Structure formats: structure tokens, C-alpha cells
Amino acid sequence: MNVIQDEERGPMGGPVGGRIVAGVSGSLGSLTALHRAAAEARVTGAELWAVLAWEPPGGEISHRGGPCPAPMAAWRRMADERLLSALEEAFGGAGPKVPLKCLVIRGKPGDALLAAADQPDDLLVVGAGARGRLRRAMWPSVSRYCLARACCPVLAVPPSPLHHALDAVHRRNVWKLPFDTRELAG
């Protein structure tokens, strides 16, 4: 009798030692997703790919004729710096403690993430973000785009509770409402 052994699987169903692709924008939601992706990579022994997508100001259509190379190089450099800054903010000097590959891709975020996570055994990790009707109408959701089109499993990480607390503090500041620090000790 032949025994067929299934390959070892990680917690999210992907094979151990694969790739975990995380979308990074520098927002709190993307940093939360990056932390979750690093935790999944540690558990499964996978390589972590941090992907940041960028477009020229005004989008690709406004630069169809070809902008000067100098501004394009400057925008690319700024995208590189934003990715490194996000990684530093997320992990500090110690790094994620897993093999890490950084990718900066020129293009729309959803398309860039799907291009990076193009294998069925990849795991794509994106921040789900708090979404309301107005936000959804104004800014399409990258996580929804990826969930609908990915060829691999997608993990949409909800915002951390700290994110909600920071949003509440920000709203108080915008509306110039008094802030009682005793609320934080709760």
C-alpha cells in the first residue's frame, strides 16, 4: 500500500517555506498587516515580501508622453524611502526576524500586490481598514480588489484597537474638543 504524504501546511493553509507578500503603504493598517505577515512567516518558515506600490503624481495617464527622467527618479527614490521608513517604524532596527525581500513597484496598489503574489501557494496579507460608504465611494479598497482577483489565499487584517483609539484622539483634536488624559488610564 502506498502512503501519499501531504506537504506540511502552515496555519493559513499555505505550504511551509513559501512566500508571504504584505502590502505596505505606511498607514497604521498596513503596519498592522505587516506585523501579522511577519508572524505568519515566523510560524511557517516563509520568506516575507514587503511590497510598496507607487504611481507618479496625477497617475499614469498624466505622464503617458513620458516625464523627464529626473522627476521620475526622485519619485522612485521617495517610494524607496517610504518603504524603508515603514519597515523601520514597524520593526525598529531589529527587523522582522525572517528572511525579507523589499519590492517597490510602479503601478496601482492592487495590481502590484497581485503581480507579486502570483503563485497559488503564496499568502497575500493586506490591511482591511475601517471602511464606510463615503470612504468606499471616494477611495476604492485595495483589500477588496485583491480578495476578488487573487490566485492565492488573501488575509485581510482588521485595524488594531489602538488604531480606533488614535482616530478618536484625532477627531477630538480636529474639533478642538477637550481631552481628559484620565480616559487613557481606563
Short mmCIF file of C-alpha atoms in Angstrom, two decimals:
data_model
loop_
_atom_site.label_atom_id
_atom_site.label_comp_id
_atom_site.label_asym_id
_atom_site.label_seq_id
_atom_site.Cartn_x
_atom_site.Cartn_y
_atom_site.Cartn_z
CA MET A 1 0.00 0.00 0.00
CA ASN A 2 1.39 3.40 -0.98
CA VAL A 3 1.06 6.20 1.51
CA ILE A 4 0.83 9.66 -0.01
CA GLN A 5 2.11 12.25 2.40
CA ASP A 6 0.60 15.68 2.19
CA GLU A 7 3.13 18.50 2.28
CA GLU A 8 3.35 20.31 5.59
CA ARG A 9 0.89 23.19 5.85
CA GLY A 10 1.10 26.40 7.81
CA PRO A 11 -1.70 27.97 9.89
CA MET A 12 -3.27 29.72 6.88
CA GLY A 13 -3.21 26.60 4.71
CA GLY A 14 -0.17 27.53 2.61
CA PRO A 15 2.87 25.29 2.44
CA VAL A 16 5.66 25.79 4.94
CA GLY A 17 8.59 27.73 3.48
CA GLY A 18 6.65 29.65 0.78
CA ARG A 19 6.25 33.39 0.32
CA ILE A 20 4.15 35.78 2.31
CA VAL A 21 3.50 39.01 0.44
CA ALA A 22 2.49 42.03 2.52
CA GLY A 23 1.16 45.28 1.10
CA VAL A 24 2.88 48.29 2.67
CA SER A 25 1.78 51.90 2.37
CA GLY A 26 2.99 53.31 5.68
CA SER A 27 -0.54 53.63 7.11
CA LEU A 28 -1.37 52.16 10.50
CA GLY A 29 -3.47 49.48 8.81
CA SER A 30 -0.61 48.40 6.57
CA LEU A 31 1.80 48.30 9.53
CA THR A 32 -0.65 46.04 11.40
CA ALA A 33 -0.84 43.79 8.32
CA LEU A 34 2.97 43.80 8.05
CA HIS A 35 3.27 42.62 11.67
CA ARG A 36 0.75 39.83 11.01
CA ALA A 37 2.61 38.83 7.83
CA ALA A 38 5.90 38.65 9.76
CA ALA A 39 4.24 36.49 12.44
CA GLU A 40 2.89 34.13 9.74
CA ALA A 41 6.36 33.98 8.15
CA ARG A 42 7.95 33.08 11.50
CA VAL A 43 5.42 30.29 12.10
CA THR A 44 5.66 28.82 8.59
CA GLY A 45 9.33 29.49 7.83
CA ALA A 46 8.30 31.52 4.77
CA GLU A 47 10.06 34.46 3.19
CA LEU A 48 8.40 37.83 3.79
CA TRP A 49 7.97 40.11 0.77
CA ALA A 50 7.18 43.72 1.67
CA VAL A 51 5.61 45.40 -1.39
CA LEU A 52 5.02 49.13 -1.82
CA ALA A 53 3.27 50.37 -4.97
CA TRP A 54 3.68 53.89 -6.27
CA GLU A 55 2.38 55.99 -9.14
CA PRO A 56 3.57 59.35 -10.46
CA PRO A 57 1.59 62.33 -9.11
CA GLY A 58 -1.57 62.64 -11.16
CA GLY A 59 -1.46 58.97 -12.15
CA GLU A 60 -0.01 57.22 -15.18
CA ILE A 61 -2.28 58.92 -17.72
CA SER A 62 -0.86 62.37 -17.00
CA HIS A 63 2.66 61.05 -17.74
CA ARG A 64 1.81 58.99 -20.82
CA GLY A 65 4.02 61.16 -23.05
CA GLY A 66 6.94 60.45 -20.74
CA PRO A 67 8.01 62.82 -17.99
CA CYS A 68 11.56 63.93 -17.51
CA PRO A 69 13.74 61.17 -16.07
CA ALA A 70 14.82 63.33 -13.11
CA PRO A 71 11.36 63.68 -11.51
CA MET A 72 10.62 60.00 -12.15
CA ALA A 73 13.86 59.00 -10.40
CA ALA A 74 13.04 61.32 -7.49
CA TRP A 75 9.55 59.82 -7.11
CA ARG A 76 11.04 56.32 -7.19
CA ARG A 77 13.57 57.32 -4.52
CA MET A 78 10.77 58.72 -2.35
CA ALA A 79 8.88 55.41 -2.67
CA ASP A 80 12.03 53.52 -1.62
CA GLU A 81 12.42 55.79 1.39
CA ARG A 82 8.76 55.36 2.33
CA LEU A 83 9.11 51.56 2.31
CA LEU A 84 12.28 51.67 4.42
CA SER A 85 10.63 54.12 6.81
CA ALA A 86 7.58 51.86 7.17
CA LEU A 87 9.80 48.84 7.88
CA GLU A 88 11.78 50.83 10.44
CA GLU A 89 8.56 52.03 12.07
CA ALA A 90 7.11 48.52 12.16
CA PHE A 91 10.14 46.55 13.34
CA GLY A 92 12.77 49.02 14.52
CA GLY A 93 16.42 48.21 13.98
CA ALA A 94 15.96 44.51 14.77
CA GLY A 95 13.95 43.84 11.61
CA PRO A 96 11.18 41.24 11.24
CA LYS A 97 13.47 38.30 12.17
CA VAL A 98 12.53 36.40 9.00
CA PRO A 99 14.05 36.44 5.50
CA LEU A 100 12.86 39.72 3.96
CA LYS A 101 12.64 40.91 0.36
CA CYS A 102 11.60 44.51 -0.32
CA LEU A 103 9.84 45.40 -3.57
CA VAL A 104 8.88 48.84 -4.82
CA ILE A 105 6.61 48.50 -7.85
CA ARG A 106 5.39 51.30 -10.09
CA GLY A 107 1.67 50.81 -10.59
CA LYS A 108 -1.69 50.66 -8.84
CA PRO A 109 -1.52 49.00 -5.40
CA GLY A 110 -3.93 46.15 -6.17
CA ASP A 111 -2.24 45.25 -9.44
CA ALA A 112 1.23 45.44 -7.86
CA LEU A 113 0.26 43.14 -5.00
CA LEU A 114 -1.34 40.61 -7.35
CA ALA A 115 1.78 40.66 -9.55
CA ALA A 116 3.98 39.94 -6.52
CA ALA A 117 1.69 37.22 -5.09
CA ASP A 118 1.33 35.30 -8.34
CA GLN A 119 1.78 31.72 -7.09
CA PRO A 120 -1.10 29.60 -5.73
CA ASP A 121 0.95 28.73 -2.62
CA ASP A 122 1.68 32.38 -1.73
CA LEU A 123 -0.19 34.16 1.05
CA LEU A 124 -1.15 37.79 0.43
CA VAL A 125 -1.61 39.89 3.58
CA VAL A 126 -3.32 43.28 3.34
CA GLY A 127 -4.82 45.71 5.82
CA ALA A 128 -8.62 45.66 5.74
CA GLY A 129 -9.05 49.15 7.13
CA ALA A 130 -12.17 50.71 8.60
CA ARG A 131 -14.41 51.45 5.67
CA GLY A 132 -17.60 53.47 5.48
CA ARG A 133 -19.82 54.19 2.50
CA LEU A 134 -18.27 57.57 1.82
CA ARG A 135 -14.71 56.25 2.03
CA ARG A 136 -15.56 53.32 -0.22
CA ALA A 137 -17.02 55.69 -2.82
CA MET A 138 -14.05 58.08 -2.71
CA TRP A 139 -11.16 55.59 -2.34
CA PRO A 140 -11.57 52.07 -3.70
CA SER A 141 -10.44 49.33 -1.33
CA VAL A 142 -7.20 47.57 -2.22
CA SER A 143 -8.11 44.67 0.06
CA ARG A 144 -11.45 44.14 -1.72
CA TYR A 145 -9.71 44.30 -5.10
CA CYS A 146 -7.17 41.67 -4.01
CA LEU A 147 -9.79 39.42 -2.39
CA ALA A 148 -11.78 39.37 -5.63
CA ARG A 149 -8.86 38.72 -8.00
CA ALA A 150 -6.02 36.89 -6.23
CA CYS A 151 -4.92 33.41 -7.29
CA CYS A 152 -3.68 32.69 -3.75
CA PRO A 153 -5.13 32.93 -0.24
CA VAL A 154 -5.61 36.50 0.98
CA LEU A 155 -5.57 37.51 4.64
CA ALA A 156 -7.30 40.86 5.25
CA VAL A 157 -6.13 42.09 8.66
CA PRO A 158 -8.57 44.35 10.52
CA PRO A 159 -7.27 47.52 12.19
CA SER A 160 -5.89 47.16 15.69
CA PRO A 161 -7.88 48.54 18.66
CA LEU A 162 -5.11 51.13 19.06
CA HIS A 163 -5.99 52.46 15.61
CA HIS A 164 -9.55 53.20 16.77
CA ALA A 165 -8.24 54.97 19.89
CA LEU A 166 -5.87 57.13 17.80
CA ASP A 167 -8.71 58.01 15.42
CA ALA A 168 -10.83 59.13 18.39
CA VAL A 169 -8.00 61.34 19.67
CA HIS A 170 -7.50 62.76 16.17
CA ARG A 171 -11.22 63.62 15.90
CA ARG A 172 -11.06 65.39 19.28
CA ASN A 173 -8.09 67.43 18.06
CA VAL A 174 -9.76 68.35 14.77
CA TRP A 175 -12.93 69.50 16.53
CA LYS A 176 -10.86 71.15 19.32
CA LEU A 177 -12.68 69.19 22.00
CA PRO A 178 -11.17 68.98 25.49
CA PHE A 179 -9.19 65.82 26.14
CA ASP A 180 -9.07 64.19 29.57
CA THR A 181 -5.94 62.07 29.98
CA ARG A 182 -7.66 60.03 32.72
CA GLU A 183 -9.61 58.32 29.90
CA LEU A 184 -6.36 56.73 28.73
CA ALA A 185 -5.68 55.09 32.10
CA GLY A 186 -9.03 53.19 31.97
#
